[in-house]
mmCIF file of C-alpha atoms and ligand atoms in Angstrom:
data_model
loop_
_atom_site.group_PDB
_atom_site.id
_atom_site.type_symbol
_atom_site.label_atom_id
_atom_site.label_comp_id
_atom_site.label_asym_id
_atom_site.label_seq_id
_atom_site.Cartn_x
_atom_site.Cartn_y
_atom_site.Cartn_z
ATOM 1 C CA MET A 1 133.032 135.743 250.659
ATOM 2 C CA SER A 2 130.165 134.167 252.590
ATOM 3 C CA LYS A 3 130.896 131.716 255.408
ATOM 4 C CA LEU A 4 129.531 128.784 253.366
ATOM 5 C CA VAL A 5 131.611 129.730 250.299
ATOM 6 C CA LYS A 6 134.762 129.832 252.476
ATOM 7 C CA ARG A 7 133.931 126.510 254.092
ATOM 8 C CA VAL A 8 133.278 124.933 250.715
ATOM 9 C CA ALA A 9 136.627 126.224 249.429
ATOM 10 C CA ALA A 10 138.308 124.451 252.364
ATOM 11 C CA LEU A 11 136.437 121.270 251.520
ATOM 12 C CA VAL A 12 137.531 121.436 247.875
ATOM 13 C CA ALA A 13 141.073 121.267 249.239
ATOM 14 C CA ALA A 14 140.033 118.258 251.343
ATOM 15 C CA THR A 15 139.060 116.260 248.234
ATOM 16 C CA ALA A 16 142.795 115.764 247.802
ATOM 17 C CA VAL A 17 142.109 112.578 249.814
ATOM 18 C CA TRP A 18 140.397 111.034 246.804
ATOM 19 C CA SER A 19 142.688 112.710 244.303
ATOM 20 C CA LEU A 20 145.548 110.476 245.447
ATOM 21 C CA ALA A 21 144.062 107.832 243.143
ATOM 22 C CA PRO A 22 145.607 107.448 239.635
ATOM 23 C CA GLN A 23 144.723 110.375 237.358
ATOM 24 C CA ALA A 24 144.802 108.677 233.951
ATOM 25 C CA HIS A 25 141.040 108.122 233.758
ATOM 26 C CA ALA A 26 140.129 111.532 235.172
ATOM 27 C CA GLN A 27 141.942 113.419 232.454
ATOM 28 C CA ALA A 28 139.717 111.828 229.814
ATOM 29 C CA TRP A 29 136.522 111.865 231.873
ATOM 30 C CA PRO A 30 133.868 112.988 231.121
ATOM 31 C CA ALA A 31 134.343 112.466 227.406
ATOM 32 C CA LYS A 32 130.564 112.316 226.790
ATOM 33 C CA PRO A 33 127.331 113.220 228.640
ATOM 34 C CA VAL A 34 126.866 111.574 232.030
ATOM 35 C CA THR A 35 123.512 110.065 233.108
ATOM 36 C CA TRP A 36 121.983 110.425 236.572
ATOM 37 C CA VAL A 37 119.018 108.088 237.109
ATOM 38 C CA VAL A 38 116.143 109.557 239.131
ATOM 39 C CA PRO A 39 113.948 106.589 240.125
ATOM 40 C CA PHE A 40 110.699 108.603 240.186
ATOM 41 C CA ALA A 41 108.455 110.337 237.649
ATOM 42 C CA ALA A 42 109.668 113.685 236.289
ATOM 43 C CA GLY A 43 108.446 116.836 238.027
ATOM 44 C CA GLY A 44 108.678 115.530 241.606
ATOM 45 C CA PRO A 45 111.028 116.705 244.359
ATOM 46 C CA THR A 46 113.870 114.234 243.686
ATOM 47 C CA ASP A 47 113.713 115.113 240.005
ATOM 48 C CA ALA A 48 113.651 118.888 240.653
ATOM 49 C CA MET A 49 116.589 118.792 243.061
ATOM 50 C CA ALA A 50 118.587 116.413 240.830
ATOM 51 C CA ARG A 51 118.067 118.561 237.714
ATOM 52 C CA ASP A 52 119.182 121.689 239.536
ATOM 53 C CA ILE A 53 122.330 120.055 240.948
ATOM 54 C CA ALA A 54 123.080 118.211 237.672
ATOM 55 C CA ASP A 55 122.970 121.498 235.806
ATOM 56 C CA LYS A 56 125.454 123.174 238.178
ATOM 57 C CA VAL A 57 127.774 120.144 238.362
ATOM 58 C CA GLY A 58 127.621 119.696 234.571
ATOM 59 C CA LYS A 59 128.759 123.300 234.093
ATOM 60 C CA GLN A 60 131.742 122.648 236.386
ATOM 61 C CA LEU A 61 132.601 119.473 234.466
ATOM 62 C CA GLY A 62 132.125 121.088 231.045
ATOM 63 C CA GLN A 63 129.841 118.213 230.089
ATOM 64 C CA GLN A 64 126.090 117.677 230.108
ATOM 65 C CA VAL A 65 124.520 115.668 232.935
ATOM 66 C CA ILE A 66 121.342 114.019 231.663
ATOM 67 C CA ILE A 67 118.517 112.992 233.999
ATOM 68 C CA GLU A 68 116.803 109.696 233.201
ATOM 69 C CA ASN A 69 113.550 108.980 235.068
ATOM 70 C CA ILE A 70 112.951 105.292 235.880
ATOM 71 C CA GLY A 71 110.013 105.294 238.317
ATOM 72 C CA GLY A 72 108.293 102.490 240.213
ATOM 73 C CA ALA A 73 108.297 100.531 243.492
ATOM 74 C CA GLY A 74 109.365 103.496 245.620
ATOM 75 C CA GLY A 75 112.651 104.024 243.717
ATOM 76 C CA THR A 76 113.849 100.417 244.020
ATOM 77 C CA ILE A 77 113.492 99.621 240.291
ATOM 78 C CA GLY A 78 115.793 102.448 239.149
ATOM 79 C CA ALA A 79 118.251 101.774 241.986
ATOM 80 C CA GLY A 80 118.433 98.079 241.013
ATOM 81 C CA LYS A 81 119.212 99.036 237.410
ATOM 82 C CA VAL A 82 122.056 101.380 238.377
ATOM 83 C CA ALA A 83 123.519 98.757 240.739
ATOM 84 C CA LYS A 84 124.016 96.551 237.682
ATOM 85 C CA ALA A 85 125.121 99.304 235.265
ATOM 86 C CA ALA A 86 128.703 99.552 233.997
ATOM 87 C CA ALA A 87 130.948 101.196 236.604
ATOM 88 C CA ASP A 88 132.532 103.390 233.936
ATOM 89 C CA GLY A 89 131.703 106.847 235.287
ATOM 90 C CA TYR A 90 128.762 107.493 232.956
ATOM 91 C CA THR A 91 125.812 106.164 234.992
ATOM 92 C CA PHE A 92 124.900 107.298 238.511
ATOM 93 C CA LEU A 93 121.909 107.050 240.840
ATOM 94 C CA VAL A 94 120.179 109.856 242.666
ATOM 95 C CA GLY A 95 119.361 108.076 245.918
ATOM 96 C CA HIS A 96 117.388 109.002 249.022
ATOM 97 C CA MET A 97 116.431 107.964 252.517
ATOM 98 C CA GLY A 98 113.745 105.538 251.264
ATOM 99 C CA TYR A 99 115.278 103.025 248.856
ATOM 100 C CA MET A 100 118.911 103.680 249.942
ATOM 101 C CA GLY A 101 118.268 103.836 253.706
ATOM 102 C CA ALA A 102 115.041 102.081 254.665
ATOM 103 C CA GLY A 103 114.875 99.864 251.539
ATOM 104 C CA PRO A 104 116.808 96.829 252.835
ATOM 105 C CA SER A 105 114.616 96.609 255.946
ATOM 106 C CA LEU A 106 111.365 97.053 254.082
ATOM 107 C CA TYR A 107 111.890 94.877 250.989
ATOM 108 C CA LYS A 108 112.919 91.264 251.564
ATOM 109 C CA LYS A 109 113.678 90.745 247.875
ATOM 110 C CA LEU A 110 115.670 93.893 247.146
ATOM 111 C CA THR A 111 117.925 93.368 244.086
ATOM 112 C CA TYR A 112 120.725 95.599 245.429
ATOM 113 C CA ASP A 113 122.590 96.493 248.594
ATOM 114 C CA PRO A 114 122.887 100.281 249.123
ATOM 115 C CA VAL A 115 126.286 99.881 250.829
ATOM 116 C CA LYS A 116 127.918 96.941 249.009
ATOM 117 C CA ASP A 117 126.745 97.706 245.461
ATOM 118 C CA PHE A 118 127.387 101.471 245.387
ATOM 119 C CA ASP A 119 130.024 104.080 246.035
ATOM 120 C CA ALA A 120 128.441 107.083 247.780
ATOM 121 C CA VAL A 121 129.712 110.187 245.967
ATOM 122 C CA PHE A 122 128.171 113.189 247.729
ATOM 123 C CA ARG A 123 125.136 114.204 249.740
ATOM 124 C CA PHE A 124 122.632 116.804 248.572
ATOM 125 C CA PRO A 125 121.047 119.245 251.044
ATOM 126 C CA ASP A 126 118.050 117.878 253.011
ATOM 127 C CA THR A 127 114.404 118.831 252.535
ATOM 128 C CA PRO A 128 111.693 118.884 255.212
ATOM 129 C CA LEU A 129 108.157 117.870 254.248
ATOM 130 C CA VAL A 130 104.806 119.577 254.309
ATOM 131 C CA LEU A 131 101.428 118.015 255.095
ATOM 132 C CA LEU A 132 99.107 118.994 252.242
ATOM 133 C CA VAL A 133 95.364 118.670 251.672
ATOM 134 C CA PRO A 134 93.171 119.584 248.668
ATOM 135 C CA LYS A 135 91.603 123.066 248.545
ATOM 136 C CA SER A 136 88.204 121.477 249.141
ATOM 137 C CA SER A 137 89.391 119.605 252.261
ATOM 138 C CA PRO A 138 87.454 120.060 255.512
ATOM 139 C CA PHE A 139 90.778 119.816 257.428
ATOM 140 C CA LYS A 140 92.339 123.155 258.286
ATOM 141 C CA THR A 141 94.832 121.708 260.799
ATOM 142 C CA ALA A 142 96.682 118.438 261.416
ATOM 143 C CA GLU A 143 94.708 118.113 264.653
ATOM 144 C CA GLU A 144 91.406 118.128 262.724
ATOM 145 C CA LEU A 145 92.729 115.449 260.379
ATOM 146 C CA ILE A 146 93.955 113.335 263.317
ATOM 147 C CA ALA A 147 90.580 113.660 265.093
ATOM 148 C CA ALA A 148 88.707 112.557 261.949
ATOM 149 C CA ALA A 149 91.095 109.609 261.428
ATOM 150 C CA LYS A 150 90.531 108.500 265.034
ATOM 151 C CA LYS A 151 86.775 108.441 264.435
ATOM 152 C CA ALA A 152 87.028 106.499 261.164
ATOM 153 C CA PRO A 153 90.186 104.315 261.045
ATOM 154 C CA GLY A 154 91.416 103.625 257.477
ATOM 155 C CA LYS A 155 88.974 106.041 255.841
ATOM 156 C CA ILE A 156 91.384 108.903 255.124
ATOM 157 C CA ASN A 157 93.803 108.124 252.314
ATOM 158 C CA PHE A 158 97.288 109.523 251.790
ATOM 159 C CA GLY A 159 98.895 109.742 248.335
ATOM 160 C CA ASN A 160 102.589 108.846 248.234
ATOM 161 C CA ALA A 161 105.468 108.388 245.788
ATOM 162 C CA GLY A 162 105.505 104.596 246.101
ATOM 163 C CA VAL A 163 105.938 101.974 248.783
ATOM 164 C CA GLY A 164 108.981 102.888 250.891
ATOM 165 C CA SER A 165 109.266 106.410 249.423
ATOM 166 C CA THR A 166 109.794 109.207 251.915
ATOM 167 C CA SER A 167 106.243 110.478 251.491
ATOM 168 C CA HIS A 168 105.150 106.953 252.501
ATOM 169 C CA LEU A 169 107.653 106.596 255.373
ATOM 170 C CA ILE A 170 106.843 109.988 256.864
ATOM 171 C CA ALA A 171 103.102 109.318 256.631
ATOM 172 C CA ALA A 172 103.721 105.995 258.429
ATOM 173 C CA LEU A 173 105.702 107.811 261.115
ATOM 174 C CA PHE A 174 102.912 110.391 261.433
ATOM 175 C CA GLU A 175 100.330 107.587 261.743
ATOM 176 C CA SER A 176 102.281 105.815 264.454
ATOM 177 C CA LYS A 177 103.002 108.987 266.472
ATOM 178 C CA ALA A 178 99.406 110.212 266.163
ATOM 179 C CA GLY A 179 97.969 106.763 266.914
ATOM 180 C CA ILE A 180 95.830 106.723 263.771
ATOM 181 C CA ASP A 181 95.271 104.436 260.818
ATOM 182 C CA VAL A 182 95.199 105.913 257.283
ATOM 183 C CA THR A 183 95.223 104.207 253.875
ATOM 184 C CA PRO A 184 98.336 104.731 251.710
ATOM 185 C CA VAL A 185 97.828 105.218 247.951
ATOM 186 C CA PRO A 186 101.130 104.644 246.071
ATOM 187 C CA TYR A 187 102.087 106.359 242.774
ATOM 188 C CA LYS A 188 105.244 106.253 240.619
ATOM 189 C CA GLY A 189 106.499 109.474 242.142
ATOM 190 C CA ALA A 190 105.341 112.512 244.073
ATOM 191 C CA ALA A 191 104.391 114.390 240.872
ATOM 192 C CA PRO A 192 101.502 112.062 239.843
ATOM 193 C CA ALA A 193 100.412 111.854 243.507
ATOM 194 C CA MET A 194 100.330 115.665 243.623
ATOM 195 C CA ASN A 195 98.120 115.777 240.503
ATOM 196 C CA ASP A 196 95.565 113.566 242.229
ATOM 197 C CA LEU A 197 95.793 115.610 245.427
ATOM 198 C CA ILE A 198 95.045 118.791 243.469
ATOM 199 C CA ALA A 199 92.082 117.016 241.849
ATOM 200 C CA GLY A 200 90.822 115.916 245.289
ATOM 201 C CA GLN A 201 91.257 112.196 244.480
ATOM 202 C CA VAL A 202 93.273 111.653 247.683
ATOM 203 C CA ASP A 203 92.684 113.281 251.075
ATOM 204 C CA ALA A 204 96.239 114.253 252.026
ATOM 205 C CA MET A 205 99.922 113.839 251.225
ATOM 206 C CA PHE A 206 103.344 114.658 252.633
ATOM 207 C CA ASP A 207 105.465 116.353 249.951
ATOM 208 C CA GLN A 208 108.950 117.856 250.059
ATOM 209 C CA SER A 209 109.000 121.560 250.833
ATOM 210 C CA ASN A 210 110.651 122.557 247.523
ATOM 211 C CA THR A 211 107.994 121.127 245.188
ATOM 212 C CA ALA A 212 105.085 121.774 247.550
ATOM 213 C CA LEU A 213 105.903 125.478 247.645
ATOM 214 C CA PRO A 214 104.716 126.520 244.140
ATOM 215 C CA GLN A 215 101.532 124.450 244.555
ATOM 216 C CA VAL A 216 100.724 126.105 247.891
ATOM 217 C CA ALA A 217 101.719 129.586 246.713
ATOM 218 C CA GLY A 218 99.663 129.073 243.533
ATOM 219 C CA GLY A 219 96.602 128.248 245.648
ATOM 220 C CA ARG A 220 96.202 124.709 244.253
ATOM 221 C CA VAL A 221 96.550 122.880 247.607
ATOM 222 C CA ASN A 222 96.583 123.850 251.305
ATOM 223 C CA ALA A 223 99.559 123.281 253.603
ATOM 224 C CA ILE A 224 98.422 122.431 257.141
ATOM 225 C CA ALA A 225 101.626 121.352 258.930
ATOM 226 C CA LEU A 226 105.418 121.073 258.607
ATOM 227 C CA THR A 227 107.741 118.208 259.543
ATOM 228 C CA SER A 228 110.561 120.632 260.463
ATOM 229 C CA LEU A 229 111.030 121.359 264.150
ATOM 230 C CA GLN A 230 111.104 125.087 263.465
ATOM 231 C CA PRO A 231 108.468 127.108 261.575
ATOM 232 C CA MET A 232 109.343 128.229 258.013
ATOM 233 C CA PRO A 233 107.898 131.774 258.026
ATOM 234 C CA GLN A 234 109.488 132.781 254.728
ATOM 235 C CA GLN A 235 108.127 129.813 252.739
ATOM 236 C CA TYR A 236 105.074 128.754 254.728
ATOM 237 C CA PRO A 237 103.806 131.673 256.835
ATOM 238 C CA ASN A 238 101.165 130.586 259.363
ATOM 239 C CA VAL A 239 101.793 126.858 258.818
ATOM 240 C CA PRO A 240 102.817 125.290 262.163
ATOM 241 C CA PRO A 241 105.313 122.445 262.642
ATOM 242 C CA LEU A 242 103.649 119.191 263.737
ATOM 243 C CA ALA A 243 105.961 119.456 266.760
ATOM 244 C CA ALA A 244 104.244 122.682 267.831
ATOM 245 C CA GLY A 245 100.855 120.926 268.018
ATOM 246 C CA THR A 246 99.842 117.521 269.324
ATOM 247 C CA LEU A 247 103.063 115.780 268.235
ATOM 248 C CA PRO A 248 105.881 117.362 270.272
ATOM 249 C CA GLY A 249 109.365 116.430 269.020
ATOM 250 C CA PHE A 250 108.131 115.295 265.605
ATOM 251 C CA GLU A 251 110.890 116.027 263.106
ATOM 252 C CA ALA A 252 111.579 114.567 259.676
ATOM 253 C CA ALA A 253 113.498 115.560 256.559
ATOM 254 C CA THR A 254 114.556 113.620 253.487
ATOM 255 C CA TRP A 255 118.241 113.138 252.704
ATOM 256 C CA TYR A 256 119.406 112.637 249.129
ATOM 257 C CA GLY A 257 122.686 112.128 247.340
ATOM 258 C CA LEU A 258 124.543 110.759 244.369
ATOM 259 C CA TYR A 259 125.722 107.135 244.126
ATOM 260 C CA ALA A 260 127.920 105.341 241.580
ATOM 261 C CA PRO A 261 127.871 101.632 240.794
ATOM 262 C CA LYS A 262 130.566 100.004 242.983
ATOM 263 C CA GLY A 263 133.954 99.988 241.300
ATOM 264 C CA THR A 264 133.599 103.313 239.478
ATOM 265 C CA PRO A 265 137.157 104.712 239.127
ATOM 266 C CA LYS A 266 138.178 106.653 242.240
ATOM 267 C CA ASP A 267 139.550 109.528 240.200
ATOM 268 C CA VAL A 268 136.139 109.980 238.547
ATOM 269 C CA LEU A 269 134.481 110.094 241.981
ATOM 270 C CA ALA A 270 137.038 112.661 243.157
ATOM 271 C CA LYS A 271 136.478 114.864 240.093
ATOM 272 C CA LEU A 272 132.713 114.702 240.502
ATOM 273 C CA HIS A 273 132.918 115.485 244.206
ATOM 274 C CA ALA A 274 135.200 118.474 243.569
ATOM 275 C CA ALA A 275 132.811 119.777 240.860
ATOM 276 C CA TYR A 276 129.908 119.608 243.347
ATOM 277 C CA LEU A 277 131.830 121.466 246.038
ATOM 278 C CA LYS A 278 132.828 124.153 243.562
ATOM 279 C CA ALA A 279 129.183 124.500 242.512
ATOM 280 C CA LEU A 280 128.166 124.842 246.179
ATOM 281 C CA GLY A 281 130.551 127.786 246.424
ATOM 282 C CA ASP A 282 128.018 129.823 244.421
ATOM 283 C CA ALA A 283 126.334 131.816 247.204
ATOM 284 C CA GLN A 284 123.510 132.955 244.914
ATOM 285 C CA TRP A 285 122.605 129.361 244.161
ATOM 286 C CA THR A 286 122.701 128.192 247.768
ATOM 287 C CA LYS A 287 120.527 131.173 248.754
ATOM 288 C CA LYS A 288 118.007 130.177 246.086
ATOM 289 C CA MET A 289 117.867 126.664 247.553
ATOM 290 C CA ALA A 290 117.510 128.005 251.093
ATOM 291 C CA ASP A 291 114.673 130.260 249.881
ATOM 292 C CA GLN A 292 112.802 127.117 248.789
ATOM 293 C CA GLY A 293 113.145 125.670 252.281
ATOM 294 C CA ILE A 294 115.972 123.301 251.319
ATOM 295 C CA GLN A 295 118.311 122.804 254.301
ATOM 296 C CA LEU A 296 122.024 123.231 253.598
ATOM 297 C CA LEU A 297 124.061 120.809 255.680
ATOM 298 C CA PRO A 298 126.806 121.268 258.253
ATOM 299 C CA GLU A 299 130.115 121.361 256.378
ATOM 300 C CA ALA A 300 131.325 117.970 257.649
ATOM 301 C CA GLN A 301 128.520 116.287 255.697
ATOM 302 C CA TYR A 302 130.017 117.459 252.391
ATOM 303 C CA ALA A 303 133.465 115.962 253.123
ATOM 304 C CA PRO A 304 134.658 112.908 251.143
ATOM 305 C CA GLY A 305 133.559 109.693 252.827
ATOM 306 C CA ALA A 306 130.872 111.371 254.942
ATOM 307 C CA PHE A 307 128.028 110.284 252.669
ATOM 308 C CA ALA A 308 129.140 106.620 252.662
ATOM 309 C CA ALA A 309 129.239 106.664 256.481
ATOM 310 C CA HIS A 310 125.821 108.348 256.577
ATOM 311 C CA THR A 311 124.295 105.732 254.237
ATOM 312 C CA ALA A 312 125.629 102.815 256.286
ATOM 313 C CA ALA A 313 124.372 104.409 259.521
ATOM 314 C CA GLU A 314 120.914 105.004 258.006
ATOM 315 C CA VAL A 315 120.628 101.391 256.773
ATOM 316 C CA ASP A 316 121.376 100.271 260.351
ATOM 317 C CA LYS A 317 118.976 102.819 261.844
ATOM 318 C CA TRP A 318 116.098 101.719 259.637
ATOM 319 C CA ARG A 319 116.770 98.014 260.385
ATOM 320 C CA LYS A 320 116.145 98.796 264.058
ATOM 321 C CA VAL A 321 113.078 100.955 263.295
ATOM 322 C CA ALA A 322 111.569 98.281 261.005
ATOM 323 C CA ALA A 323 112.306 95.473 263.486
ATOM 324 C CA ASP A 324 110.772 97.427 266.378
ATOM 325 C CA ALA A 325 107.702 98.333 264.356
ATOM 326 C CA ASN A 326 107.580 94.940 262.607
ATOM 327 C CA ILE A 327 107.360 96.506 259.116
ATOM 328 C CA GLN A 328 108.018 94.401 255.982
ATOM 329 C CA ILE A 329 106.771 94.988 252.458
ATOM 330 C CA ASP A 330 107.356 91.754 250.499
HETATM 331 N N1 LIG B 401 111.177 111.936 246.918
HETATM 332 C C1 LIG B 401 109.786 111.631 246.777
HETATM 333 C C2 LIG B 401 109.377 110.681 247.882
HETATM 334 O O1 LIG B 401 110.068 109.736 248.176
HETATM 335 C C3 LIG B 401 109.442 111.029 245.458
HETATM 336 C C4 LIG B 401 109.676 111.904 244.247
HETATM 337 O O2 LIG B 401 110.662 112.599 244.203
HETATM 338 O O3 LIG B 401 108.870 111.842 243.316
HETATM 339 O O4 LIG B 401 108.335 110.855 248.431
#
């Protein structure tokens, strides 16, 4: 048994904390397919990760988990819909660092509260990002791109998955650390942004390592830098971390996870959490994720309650970041 499989087995036992809740509902649930809303276009990184995890969790539950894509406004439209959905254990939200962490500080008129309107069920593994440029790009390194942006502020444009998406936030972080000014171009998800990057309609984009990988390996775009602190020689040989160049200490990864509308029966949450931990016990699957550059988390992050604490801490963190940088979207 691998170390991770053993640790996950111990965590399955720990879900007993949630299992203390009444069992009546859990015996019947899930009596029909369960929907997970991905608030971006199909084919992007959130969608790819959600479909993979939904498939494994669905097998554990003996019921299909359907992905519904509701894209727009950096994930906030889909998140707002799930916040108001029936808390009956059949509708969930795949959330991430953008609209469930930074969202409340960026959008004044957000229709939901990531902490008050949701129960955090479990956290997915994290994914670092990759700085990509079209094949025809003159930029072979991040330093070349930074130098060009310094000469012509606002001229270089960056595709992103919508205002407040992680591709947008990380590009903003990159801009501020590099002391440059680029123009963001928002799409309804990373997948349509990637199509335009391949076609050379935008100059650059930060994409998650898992969905960037087949595009880079297939020779459709060039990867010029990583947001991980360490190199990723298996996935991106010869692509340096930004931290190894002119931006020492630069590190960013997206966190994701599953949320339920507040008030979803506790026994349903416990059953779902246990199904996820059992799925994570499949060493072949976790190796496949790691091979794509997805970062499995320290075991404590998979424990019940850890994801709720993480979400609340991230909302606070981003409030400080947004206040310091004076960022507001509407
Ligand atoms: N997760 C991506 C982002 O926020 C969007 C997507 O999955 O399409 O940049």
